[in-house]
PDB file of C-alpha atoms in Angstrom:
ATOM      1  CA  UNK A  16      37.019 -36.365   2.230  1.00  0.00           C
ATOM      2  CA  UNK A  17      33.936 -36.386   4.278  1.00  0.00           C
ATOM      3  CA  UNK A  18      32.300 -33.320   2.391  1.00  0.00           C
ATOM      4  CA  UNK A  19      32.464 -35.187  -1.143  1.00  0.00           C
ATOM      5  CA  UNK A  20      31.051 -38.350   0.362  1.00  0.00           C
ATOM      6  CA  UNK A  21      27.873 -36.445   1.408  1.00  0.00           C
ATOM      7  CA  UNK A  22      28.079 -34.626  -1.845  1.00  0.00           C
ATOM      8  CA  UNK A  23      28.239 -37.366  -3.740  1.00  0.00           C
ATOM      9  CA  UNK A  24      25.259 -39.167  -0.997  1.00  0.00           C
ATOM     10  CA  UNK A  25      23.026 -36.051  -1.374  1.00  0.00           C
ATOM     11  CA  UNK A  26      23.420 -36.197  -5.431  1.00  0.00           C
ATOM     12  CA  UNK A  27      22.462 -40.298  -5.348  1.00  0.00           C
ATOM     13  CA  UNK A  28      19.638 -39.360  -2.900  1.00  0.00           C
ATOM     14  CA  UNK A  29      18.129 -36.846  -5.427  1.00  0.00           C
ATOM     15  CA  UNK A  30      18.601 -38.963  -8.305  1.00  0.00           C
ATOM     16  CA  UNK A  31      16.774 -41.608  -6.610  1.00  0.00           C
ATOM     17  CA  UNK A  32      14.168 -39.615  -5.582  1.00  0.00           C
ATOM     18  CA  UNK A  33      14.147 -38.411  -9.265  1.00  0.00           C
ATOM     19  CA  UNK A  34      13.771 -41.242 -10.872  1.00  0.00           C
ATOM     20  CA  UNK A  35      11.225 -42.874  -8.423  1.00  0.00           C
ATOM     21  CA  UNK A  36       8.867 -39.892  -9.254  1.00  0.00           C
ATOM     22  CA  UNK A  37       9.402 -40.624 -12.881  1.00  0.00           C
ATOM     23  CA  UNK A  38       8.428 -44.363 -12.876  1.00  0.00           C
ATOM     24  CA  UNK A  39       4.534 -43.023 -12.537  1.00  0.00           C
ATOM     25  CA  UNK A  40       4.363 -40.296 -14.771  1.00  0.00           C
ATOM     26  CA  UNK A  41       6.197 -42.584 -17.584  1.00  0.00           C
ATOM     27  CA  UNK A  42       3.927 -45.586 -16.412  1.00  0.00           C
ATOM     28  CA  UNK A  43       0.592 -43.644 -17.407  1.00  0.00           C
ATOM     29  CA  UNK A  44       1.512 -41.847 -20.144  1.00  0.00           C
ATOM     30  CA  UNK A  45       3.029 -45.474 -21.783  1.00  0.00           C
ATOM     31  CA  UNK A  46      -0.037 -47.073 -20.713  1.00  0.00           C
ATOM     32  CA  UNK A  47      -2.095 -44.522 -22.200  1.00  0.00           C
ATOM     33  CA  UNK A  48      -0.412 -44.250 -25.307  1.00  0.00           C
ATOM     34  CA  UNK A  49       0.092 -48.089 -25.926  1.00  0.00           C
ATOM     35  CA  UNK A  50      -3.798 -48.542 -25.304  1.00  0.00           C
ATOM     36  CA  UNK A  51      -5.469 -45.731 -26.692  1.00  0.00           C
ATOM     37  CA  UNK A  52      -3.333 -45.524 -30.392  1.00  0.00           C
ATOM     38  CA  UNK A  53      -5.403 -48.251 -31.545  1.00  0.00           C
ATOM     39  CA  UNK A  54      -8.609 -46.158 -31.669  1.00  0.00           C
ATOM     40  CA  UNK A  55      -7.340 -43.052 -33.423  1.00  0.00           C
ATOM     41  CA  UNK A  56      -8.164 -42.981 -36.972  1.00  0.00           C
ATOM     42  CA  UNK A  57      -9.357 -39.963 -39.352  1.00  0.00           C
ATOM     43  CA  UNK A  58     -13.236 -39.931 -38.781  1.00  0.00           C
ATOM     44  CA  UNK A  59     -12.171 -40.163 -34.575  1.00  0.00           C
ATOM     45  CA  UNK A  60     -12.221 -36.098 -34.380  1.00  0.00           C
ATOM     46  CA  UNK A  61     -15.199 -35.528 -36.879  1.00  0.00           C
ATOM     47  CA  UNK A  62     -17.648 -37.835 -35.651  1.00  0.00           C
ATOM     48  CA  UNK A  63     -19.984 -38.101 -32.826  1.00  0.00           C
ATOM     49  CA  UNK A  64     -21.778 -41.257 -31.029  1.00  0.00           C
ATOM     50  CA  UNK A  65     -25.202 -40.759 -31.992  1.00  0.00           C
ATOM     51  CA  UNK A  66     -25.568 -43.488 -34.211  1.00  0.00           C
ATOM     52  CA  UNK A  67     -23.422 -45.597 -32.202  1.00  0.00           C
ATOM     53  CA  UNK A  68     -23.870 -48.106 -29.411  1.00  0.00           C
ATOM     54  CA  UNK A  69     -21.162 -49.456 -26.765  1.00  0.00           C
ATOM     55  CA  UNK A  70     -20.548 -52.580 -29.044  1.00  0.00           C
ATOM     56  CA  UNK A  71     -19.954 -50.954 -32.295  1.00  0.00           C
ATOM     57  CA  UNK A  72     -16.184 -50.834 -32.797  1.00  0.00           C
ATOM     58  CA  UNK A  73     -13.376 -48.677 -31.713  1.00  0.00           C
ATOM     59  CA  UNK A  74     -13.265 -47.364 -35.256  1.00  0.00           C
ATOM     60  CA  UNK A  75     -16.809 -46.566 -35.643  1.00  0.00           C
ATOM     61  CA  UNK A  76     -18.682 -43.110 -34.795  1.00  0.00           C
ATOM     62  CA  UNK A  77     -15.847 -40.543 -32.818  1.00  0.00           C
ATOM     63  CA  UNK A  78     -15.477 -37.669 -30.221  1.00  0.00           C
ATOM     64  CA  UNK A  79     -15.787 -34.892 -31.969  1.00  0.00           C
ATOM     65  CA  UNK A  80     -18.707 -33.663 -29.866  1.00  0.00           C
ATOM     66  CA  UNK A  81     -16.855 -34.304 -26.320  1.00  0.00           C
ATOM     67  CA  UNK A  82     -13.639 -31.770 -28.543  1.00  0.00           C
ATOM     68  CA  UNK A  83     -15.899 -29.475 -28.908  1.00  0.00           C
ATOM     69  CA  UNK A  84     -17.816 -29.609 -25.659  1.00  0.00           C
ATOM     70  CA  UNK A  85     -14.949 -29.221 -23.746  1.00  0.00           C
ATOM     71  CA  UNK A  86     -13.477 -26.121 -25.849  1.00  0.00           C
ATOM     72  CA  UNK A  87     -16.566 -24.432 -25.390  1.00  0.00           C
ATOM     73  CA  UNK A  88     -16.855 -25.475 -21.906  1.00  0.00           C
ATOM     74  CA  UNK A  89     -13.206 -24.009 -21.417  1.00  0.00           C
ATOM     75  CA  UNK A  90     -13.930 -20.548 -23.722  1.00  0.00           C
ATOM     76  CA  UNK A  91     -16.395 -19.416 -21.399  1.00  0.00           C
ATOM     77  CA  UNK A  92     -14.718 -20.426 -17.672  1.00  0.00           C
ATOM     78  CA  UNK A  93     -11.861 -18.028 -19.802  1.00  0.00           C
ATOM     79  CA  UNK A  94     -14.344 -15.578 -20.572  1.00  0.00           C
ATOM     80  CA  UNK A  95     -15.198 -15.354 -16.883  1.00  0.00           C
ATOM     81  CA  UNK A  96     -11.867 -16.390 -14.903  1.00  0.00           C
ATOM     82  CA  UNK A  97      -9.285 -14.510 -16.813  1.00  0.00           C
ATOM     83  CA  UNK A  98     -10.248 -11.112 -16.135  1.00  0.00           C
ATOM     84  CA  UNK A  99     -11.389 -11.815 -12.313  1.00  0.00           C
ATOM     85  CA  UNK A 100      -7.988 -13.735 -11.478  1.00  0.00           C
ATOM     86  CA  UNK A 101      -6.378 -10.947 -13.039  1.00  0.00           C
ATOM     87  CA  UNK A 102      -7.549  -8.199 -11.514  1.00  0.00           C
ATOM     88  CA  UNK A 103      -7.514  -9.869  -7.981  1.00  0.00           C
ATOM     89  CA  UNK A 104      -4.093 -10.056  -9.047  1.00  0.00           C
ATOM     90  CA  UNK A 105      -3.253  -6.768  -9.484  1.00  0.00           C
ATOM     91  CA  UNK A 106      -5.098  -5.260  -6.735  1.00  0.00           C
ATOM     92  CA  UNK A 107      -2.927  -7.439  -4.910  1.00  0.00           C
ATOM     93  CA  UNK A 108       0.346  -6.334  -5.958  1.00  0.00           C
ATOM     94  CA  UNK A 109      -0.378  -2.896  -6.855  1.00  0.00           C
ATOM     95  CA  UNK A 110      -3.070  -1.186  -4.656  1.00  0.00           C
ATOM     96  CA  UNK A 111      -2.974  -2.929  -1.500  1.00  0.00           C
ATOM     97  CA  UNK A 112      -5.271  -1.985  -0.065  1.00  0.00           C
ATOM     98  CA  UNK A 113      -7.069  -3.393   3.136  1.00  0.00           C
ATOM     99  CA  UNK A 114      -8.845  -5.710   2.089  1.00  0.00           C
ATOM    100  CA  UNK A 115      -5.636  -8.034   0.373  1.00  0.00           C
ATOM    101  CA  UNK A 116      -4.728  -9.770   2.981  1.00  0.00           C
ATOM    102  CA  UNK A 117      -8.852 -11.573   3.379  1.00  0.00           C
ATOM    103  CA  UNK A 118      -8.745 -11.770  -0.496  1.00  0.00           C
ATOM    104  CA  UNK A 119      -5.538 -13.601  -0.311  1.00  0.00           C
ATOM    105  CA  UNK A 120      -6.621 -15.853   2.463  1.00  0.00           C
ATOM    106  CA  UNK A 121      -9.980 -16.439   0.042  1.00  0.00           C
ATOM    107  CA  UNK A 122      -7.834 -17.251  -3.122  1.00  0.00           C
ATOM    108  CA  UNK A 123      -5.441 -19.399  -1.029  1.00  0.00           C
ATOM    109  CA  UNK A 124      -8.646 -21.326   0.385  1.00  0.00           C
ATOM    110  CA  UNK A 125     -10.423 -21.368  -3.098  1.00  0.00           C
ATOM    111  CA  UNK A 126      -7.097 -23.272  -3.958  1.00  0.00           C
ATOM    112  CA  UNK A 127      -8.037 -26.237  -1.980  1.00  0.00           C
ATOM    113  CA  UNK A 128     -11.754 -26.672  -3.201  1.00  0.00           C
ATOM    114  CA  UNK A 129     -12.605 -29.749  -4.171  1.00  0.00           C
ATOM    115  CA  UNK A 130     -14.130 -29.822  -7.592  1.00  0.00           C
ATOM    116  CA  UNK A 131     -17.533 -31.353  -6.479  1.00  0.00           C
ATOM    117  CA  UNK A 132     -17.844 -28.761  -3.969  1.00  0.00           C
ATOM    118  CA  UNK A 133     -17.901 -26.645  -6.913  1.00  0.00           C
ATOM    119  CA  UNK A 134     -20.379 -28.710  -8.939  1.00  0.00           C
ATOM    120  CA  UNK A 135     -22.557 -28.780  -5.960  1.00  0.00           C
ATOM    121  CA  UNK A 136     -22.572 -24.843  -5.025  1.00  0.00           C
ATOM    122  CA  UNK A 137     -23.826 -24.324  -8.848  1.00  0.00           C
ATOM    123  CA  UNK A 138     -26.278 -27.031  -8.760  1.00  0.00           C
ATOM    124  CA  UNK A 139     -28.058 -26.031  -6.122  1.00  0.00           C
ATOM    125  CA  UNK A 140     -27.840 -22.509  -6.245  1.00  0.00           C
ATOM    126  CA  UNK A 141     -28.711 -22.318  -9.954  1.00  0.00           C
ATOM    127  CA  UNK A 142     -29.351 -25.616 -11.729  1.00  0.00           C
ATOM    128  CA  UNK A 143     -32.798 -26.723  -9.004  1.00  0.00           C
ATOM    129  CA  UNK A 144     -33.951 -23.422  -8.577  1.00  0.00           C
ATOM    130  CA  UNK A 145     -33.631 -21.735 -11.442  1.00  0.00           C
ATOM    131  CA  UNK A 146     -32.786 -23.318 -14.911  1.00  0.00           C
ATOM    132  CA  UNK A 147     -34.051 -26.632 -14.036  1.00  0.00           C
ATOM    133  CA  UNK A 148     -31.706 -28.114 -16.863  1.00  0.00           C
ATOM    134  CA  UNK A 149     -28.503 -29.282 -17.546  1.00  0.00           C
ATOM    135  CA  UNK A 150     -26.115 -26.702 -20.039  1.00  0.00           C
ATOM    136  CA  UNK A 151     -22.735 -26.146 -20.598  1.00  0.00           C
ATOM    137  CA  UNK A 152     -23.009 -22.514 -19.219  1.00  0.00           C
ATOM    138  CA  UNK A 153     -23.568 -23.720 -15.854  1.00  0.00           C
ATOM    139  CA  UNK A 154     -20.598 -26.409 -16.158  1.00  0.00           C
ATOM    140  CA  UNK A 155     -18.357 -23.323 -17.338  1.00  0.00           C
ATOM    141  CA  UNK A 156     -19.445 -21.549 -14.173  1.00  0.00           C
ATOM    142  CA  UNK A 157     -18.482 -24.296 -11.574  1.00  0.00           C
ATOM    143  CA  UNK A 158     -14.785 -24.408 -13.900  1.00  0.00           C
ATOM    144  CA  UNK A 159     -14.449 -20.821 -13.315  1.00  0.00           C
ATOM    145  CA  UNK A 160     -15.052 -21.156  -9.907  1.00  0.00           C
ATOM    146  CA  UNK A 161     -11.842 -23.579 -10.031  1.00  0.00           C
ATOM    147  CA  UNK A 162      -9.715 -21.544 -12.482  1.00  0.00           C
ATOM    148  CA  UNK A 163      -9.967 -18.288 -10.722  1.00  0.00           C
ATOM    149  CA  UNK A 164      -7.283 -19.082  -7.839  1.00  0.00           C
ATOM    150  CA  UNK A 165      -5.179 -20.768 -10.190  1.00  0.00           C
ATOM    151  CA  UNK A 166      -4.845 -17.435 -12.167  1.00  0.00           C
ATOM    152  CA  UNK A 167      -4.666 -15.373  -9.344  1.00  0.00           C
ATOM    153  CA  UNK A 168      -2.126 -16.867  -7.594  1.00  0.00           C
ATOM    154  CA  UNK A 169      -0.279 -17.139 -10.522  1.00  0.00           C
ATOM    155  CA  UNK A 170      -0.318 -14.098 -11.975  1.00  0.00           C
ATOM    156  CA  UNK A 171       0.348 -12.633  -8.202  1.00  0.00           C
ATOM    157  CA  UNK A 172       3.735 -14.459  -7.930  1.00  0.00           C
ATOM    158  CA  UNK A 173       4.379 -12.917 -12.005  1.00  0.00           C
ATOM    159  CA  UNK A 174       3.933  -9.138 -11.020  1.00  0.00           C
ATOM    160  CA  UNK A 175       5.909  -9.356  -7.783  1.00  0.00           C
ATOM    161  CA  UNK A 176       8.559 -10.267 -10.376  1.00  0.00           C
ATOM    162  CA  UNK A 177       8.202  -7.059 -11.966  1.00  0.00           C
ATOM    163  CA  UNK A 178      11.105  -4.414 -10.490  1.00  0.00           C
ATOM    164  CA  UNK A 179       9.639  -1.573  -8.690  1.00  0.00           C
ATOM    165  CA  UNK A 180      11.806   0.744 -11.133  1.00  0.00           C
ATOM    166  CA  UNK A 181       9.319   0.218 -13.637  1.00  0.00           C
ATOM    167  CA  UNK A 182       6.900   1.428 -11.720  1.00  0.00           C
ATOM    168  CA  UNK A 183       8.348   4.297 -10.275  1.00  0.00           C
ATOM    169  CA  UNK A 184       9.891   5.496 -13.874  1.00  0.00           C
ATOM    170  CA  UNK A 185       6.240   5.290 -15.321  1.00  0.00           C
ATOM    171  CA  UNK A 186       4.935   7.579 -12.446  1.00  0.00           C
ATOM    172  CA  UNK A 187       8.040   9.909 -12.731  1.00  0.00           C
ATOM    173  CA  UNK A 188       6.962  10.614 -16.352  1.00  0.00           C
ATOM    174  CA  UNK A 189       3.477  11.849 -15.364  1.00  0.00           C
ATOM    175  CA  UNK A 190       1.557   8.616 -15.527  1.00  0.00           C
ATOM    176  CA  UNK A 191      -1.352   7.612 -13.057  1.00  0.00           C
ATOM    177  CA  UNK A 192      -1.175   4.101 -11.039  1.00  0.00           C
ATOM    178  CA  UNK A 193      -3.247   2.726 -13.194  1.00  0.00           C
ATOM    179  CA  UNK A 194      -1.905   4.014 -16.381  1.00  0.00           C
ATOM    180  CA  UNK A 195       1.542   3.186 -15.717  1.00  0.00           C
ATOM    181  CA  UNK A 196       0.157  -0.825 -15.083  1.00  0.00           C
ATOM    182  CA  UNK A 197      -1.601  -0.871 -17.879  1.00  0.00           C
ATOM    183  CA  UNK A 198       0.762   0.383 -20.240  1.00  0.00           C
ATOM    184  CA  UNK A 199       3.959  -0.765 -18.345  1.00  0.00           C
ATOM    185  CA  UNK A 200       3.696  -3.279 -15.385  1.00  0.00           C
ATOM    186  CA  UNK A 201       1.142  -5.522 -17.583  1.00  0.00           C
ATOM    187  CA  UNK A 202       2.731  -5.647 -20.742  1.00  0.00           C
ATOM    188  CA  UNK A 203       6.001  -6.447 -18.970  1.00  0.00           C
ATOM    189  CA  UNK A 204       4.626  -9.207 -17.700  1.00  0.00           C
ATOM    190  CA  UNK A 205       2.576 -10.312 -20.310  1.00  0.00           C
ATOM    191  CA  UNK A 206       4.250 -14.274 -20.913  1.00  0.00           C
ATOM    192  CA  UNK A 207       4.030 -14.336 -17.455  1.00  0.00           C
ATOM    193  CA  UNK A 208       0.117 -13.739 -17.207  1.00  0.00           C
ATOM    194  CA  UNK A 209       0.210 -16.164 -20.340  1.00  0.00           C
ATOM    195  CA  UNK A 210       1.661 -19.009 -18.537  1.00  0.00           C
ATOM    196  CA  UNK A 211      -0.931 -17.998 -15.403  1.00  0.00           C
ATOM    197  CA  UNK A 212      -3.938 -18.820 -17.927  1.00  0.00           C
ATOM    198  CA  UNK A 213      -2.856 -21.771 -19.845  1.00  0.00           C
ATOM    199  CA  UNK A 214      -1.786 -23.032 -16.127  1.00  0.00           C
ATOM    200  CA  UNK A 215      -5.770 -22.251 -15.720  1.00  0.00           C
ATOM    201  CA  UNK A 216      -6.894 -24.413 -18.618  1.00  0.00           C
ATOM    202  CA  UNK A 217      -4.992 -27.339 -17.559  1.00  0.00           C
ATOM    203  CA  UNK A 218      -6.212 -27.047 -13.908  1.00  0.00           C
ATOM    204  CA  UNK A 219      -9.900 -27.536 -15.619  1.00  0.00           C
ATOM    205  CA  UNK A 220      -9.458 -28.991 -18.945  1.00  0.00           C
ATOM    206  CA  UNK A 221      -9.597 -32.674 -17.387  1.00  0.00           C
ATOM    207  CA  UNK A 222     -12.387 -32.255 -14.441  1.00  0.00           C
ATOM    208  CA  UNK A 223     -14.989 -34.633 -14.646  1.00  0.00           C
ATOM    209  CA  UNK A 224     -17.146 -34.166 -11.239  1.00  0.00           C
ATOM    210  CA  UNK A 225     -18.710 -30.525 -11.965  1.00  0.00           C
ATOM    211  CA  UNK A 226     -19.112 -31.788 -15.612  1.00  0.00           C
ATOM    212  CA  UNK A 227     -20.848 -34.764 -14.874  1.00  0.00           C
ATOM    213  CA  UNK A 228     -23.655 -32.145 -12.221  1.00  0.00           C
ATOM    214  CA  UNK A 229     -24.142 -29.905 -14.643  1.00  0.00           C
ATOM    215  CA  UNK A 230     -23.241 -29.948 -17.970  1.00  0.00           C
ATOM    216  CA  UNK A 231     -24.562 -33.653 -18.476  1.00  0.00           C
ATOM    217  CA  UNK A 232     -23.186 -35.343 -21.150  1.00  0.00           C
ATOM    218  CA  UNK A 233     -23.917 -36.099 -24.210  1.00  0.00           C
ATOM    219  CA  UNK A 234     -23.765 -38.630 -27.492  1.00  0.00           C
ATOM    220  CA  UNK A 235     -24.496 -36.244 -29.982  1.00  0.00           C
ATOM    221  CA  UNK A 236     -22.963 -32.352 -31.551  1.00  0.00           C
ATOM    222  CA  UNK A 237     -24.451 -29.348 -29.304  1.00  0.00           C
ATOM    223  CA  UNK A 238     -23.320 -25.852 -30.171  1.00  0.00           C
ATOM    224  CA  UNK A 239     -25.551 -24.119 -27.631  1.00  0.00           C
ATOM    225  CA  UNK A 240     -24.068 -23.540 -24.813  1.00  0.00           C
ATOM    226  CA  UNK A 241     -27.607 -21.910 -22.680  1.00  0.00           C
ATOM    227  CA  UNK A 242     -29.409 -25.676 -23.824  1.00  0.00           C
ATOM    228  CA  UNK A 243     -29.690 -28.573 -22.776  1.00  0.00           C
ATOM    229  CA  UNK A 244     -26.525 -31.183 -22.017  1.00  0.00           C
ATOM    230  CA  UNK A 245     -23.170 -30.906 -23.699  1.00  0.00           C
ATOM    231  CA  UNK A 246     -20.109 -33.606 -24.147  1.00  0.00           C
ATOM    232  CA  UNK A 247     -16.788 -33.172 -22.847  1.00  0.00           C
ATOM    233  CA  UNK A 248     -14.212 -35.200 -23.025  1.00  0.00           C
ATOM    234  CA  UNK A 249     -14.159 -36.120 -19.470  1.00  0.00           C
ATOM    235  CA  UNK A 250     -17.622 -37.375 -19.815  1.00  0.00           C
ATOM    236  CA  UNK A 251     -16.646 -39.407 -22.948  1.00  0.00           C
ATOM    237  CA  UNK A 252     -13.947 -40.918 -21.301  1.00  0.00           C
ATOM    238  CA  UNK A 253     -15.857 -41.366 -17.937  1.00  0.00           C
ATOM    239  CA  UNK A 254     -19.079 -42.779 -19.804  1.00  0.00           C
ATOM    240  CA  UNK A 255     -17.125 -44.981 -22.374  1.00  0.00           C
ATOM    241  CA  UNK A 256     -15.455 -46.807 -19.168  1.00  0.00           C
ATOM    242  CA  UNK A 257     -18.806 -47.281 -17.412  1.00  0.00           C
ATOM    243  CA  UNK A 258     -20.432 -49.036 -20.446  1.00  0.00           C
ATOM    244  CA  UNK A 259     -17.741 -51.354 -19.936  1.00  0.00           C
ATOM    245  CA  UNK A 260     -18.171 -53.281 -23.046  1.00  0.00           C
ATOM    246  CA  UNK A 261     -14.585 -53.920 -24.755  1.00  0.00           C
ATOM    247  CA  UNK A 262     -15.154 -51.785 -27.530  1.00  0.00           C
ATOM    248  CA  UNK A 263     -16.430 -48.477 -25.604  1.00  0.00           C
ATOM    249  CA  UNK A 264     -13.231 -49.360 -22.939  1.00  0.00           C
ATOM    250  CA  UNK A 265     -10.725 -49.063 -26.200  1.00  0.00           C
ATOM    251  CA  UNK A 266     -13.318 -46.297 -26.912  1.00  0.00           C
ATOM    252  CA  UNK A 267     -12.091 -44.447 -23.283  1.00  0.00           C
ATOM    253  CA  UNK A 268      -8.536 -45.554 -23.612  1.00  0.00           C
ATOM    254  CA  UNK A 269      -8.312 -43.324 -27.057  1.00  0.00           C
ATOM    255  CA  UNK A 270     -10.957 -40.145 -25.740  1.00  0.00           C
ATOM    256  CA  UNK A 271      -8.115 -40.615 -22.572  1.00  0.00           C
ATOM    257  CA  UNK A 272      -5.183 -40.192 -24.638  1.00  0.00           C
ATOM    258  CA  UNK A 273      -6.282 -37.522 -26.475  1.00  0.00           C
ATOM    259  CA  UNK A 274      -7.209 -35.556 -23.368  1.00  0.00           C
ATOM    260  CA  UNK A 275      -3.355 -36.565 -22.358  1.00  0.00           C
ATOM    261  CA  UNK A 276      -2.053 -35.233 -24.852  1.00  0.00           C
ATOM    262  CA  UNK A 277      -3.676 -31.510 -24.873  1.00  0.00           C
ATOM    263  CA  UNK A 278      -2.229 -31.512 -21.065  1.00  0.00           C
ATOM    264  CA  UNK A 279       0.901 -32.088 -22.164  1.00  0.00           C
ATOM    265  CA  UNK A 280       0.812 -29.681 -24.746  1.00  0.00           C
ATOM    266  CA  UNK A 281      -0.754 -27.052 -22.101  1.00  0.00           C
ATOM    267  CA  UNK A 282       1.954 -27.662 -19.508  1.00  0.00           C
ATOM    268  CA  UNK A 283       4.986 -27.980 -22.411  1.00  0.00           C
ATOM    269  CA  UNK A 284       3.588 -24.358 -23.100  1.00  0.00           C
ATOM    270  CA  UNK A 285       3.628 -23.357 -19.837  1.00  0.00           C
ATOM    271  CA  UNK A 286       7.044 -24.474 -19.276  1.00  0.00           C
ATOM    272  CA  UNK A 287       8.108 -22.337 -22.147  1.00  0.00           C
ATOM    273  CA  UNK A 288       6.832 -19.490 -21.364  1.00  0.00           C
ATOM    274  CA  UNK A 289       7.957 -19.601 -17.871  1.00  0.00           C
ATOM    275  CA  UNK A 290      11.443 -19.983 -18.554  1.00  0.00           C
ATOM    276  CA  UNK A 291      10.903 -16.710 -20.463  1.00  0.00           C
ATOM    277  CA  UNK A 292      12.456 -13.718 -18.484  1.00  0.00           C
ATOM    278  CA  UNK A 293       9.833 -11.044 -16.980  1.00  0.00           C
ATOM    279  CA  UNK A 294       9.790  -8.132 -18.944  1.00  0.00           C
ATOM    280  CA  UNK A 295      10.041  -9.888 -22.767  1.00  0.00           C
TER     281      UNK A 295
END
């Protein structure tokens, strides 16, 4: 009959629209993989580019620095983010007070910031007049500034998942707001704040902009994050492209897939633990 035909049009129509929003994502993540496999080799993750110039070979020097740049870049935009995204998040849901719905509106707006608009707010209220220096600190700050909505909103949409009952058996047994969402609400939704944090990482694992104002880049291992520039990974990637020699572009194409592949990971674990049912 006439229903099943539009069933059966509706089902083609999202199949299409499927599979046309595939061809992308599989395009670039072939294209990445098929070009940047040829550059990974033991000495890749070990290694930095200090003794290395855009000609040398694909095989020759690594990115070790740019790994470690961006982990520590990441660690601290945690260290900062996590606990403010978090707590936004449950004043939000729990205390409601009357300033949720401006801090809402700001989160919702923070959302939309562009990532140089970031950058730029750092650099020029820190960076020209007071350090005077590129340093992975201030690159960690501009992140943060970009992570923070991401776990806020997140972790809003998680406790709202979390039945009332809870919270109403916790303060039936003698327990304080804030006792019975520390010791109940929060560890009930615990893979759900998870997923709100890695969801943070990827959001600023692969920024280049703010990295590129502030954190400089660099050739060479730096463990200090207060000093002078750092690597990253999205500097690697970006400065191996611009050298534009053949050997630094396979160079980009293998710093590109490796980047690739720690988003996938991040999102894979993401998806895991959001399939996870609130309250385990």
């Amino acid at each position: 009959g006439s229903a099943s035909a539009k069933d059966a049009l509706v089902n083609t129509l999202v199949a299409a629209g499927t599979f046309l929003t595939l061809i992308p994502i599989t395009s670039i993540i072939f294209e990445v993989f098929s070009k940047g496999y040829k550059g990974i080799y033991l000495g890749l993750f070990t290694s930095d580019m200090s003794l290395n110039s855009p000609n040398d070979p694909a095989n020759v020097g690594g990115l070790g620095h740019a790994i470690i740049g961006t982990l520590i870049l990441v660690a601290i935009a945690l260290v900062i983010s996590v606990p403010i995204g978090i707590l936004t998040a449950l004043y939000l849901t729990e205390i409601k007070g009357r300033f949720s719905q401006p801090i809402r509106f700001l989160v919702q707006a923070m959302s939309g910031v562009p990532s140089i608009v970031a950058g730029l707010f750092i650099l020029s209220a820190i960076l020209y007049p007071i350090t005077k220096q590129n340093s992975a600190l201030l690159g960690s700050l501009s992140l943060a500034i970009l992570m923070i909505p991401t776990v806020a909103r997140t972790s809003e949409e998680v406790l709202n998942l979390i039945p009332n009952d809870l919270r109403e058996a916790g303060v039936a047994l003698g327990g304080t707001q804030w006792r019975t969402v520390a010791m109940i609400v929060v560890p009930a939704a615990k893979s759900g704040l998870l997923t709100a944090v890695i969801l943070g990482v990827a959001r600023i694992a692969g920024e280049t902009a703010p990295i590129l104002l502030l954190a400089g880049g660099g050739d060479r291992f730096n463990f200090d994050p207060f000093n002078g520039p750092m690597g990253s990974l999205p500097y690697f990637i970006w400065n191996s492209f611009k050298s534009g020699t053949p050997e630094s572009i396979a160079r980009a194409w293998t710093g590109l897939l490796v980047l690739l592949v720690v988003l996938l990971f991040l999102f894979s674990a993401a998806r895991f633990l959001g399939n996870r049912k609130v309250g385990k």
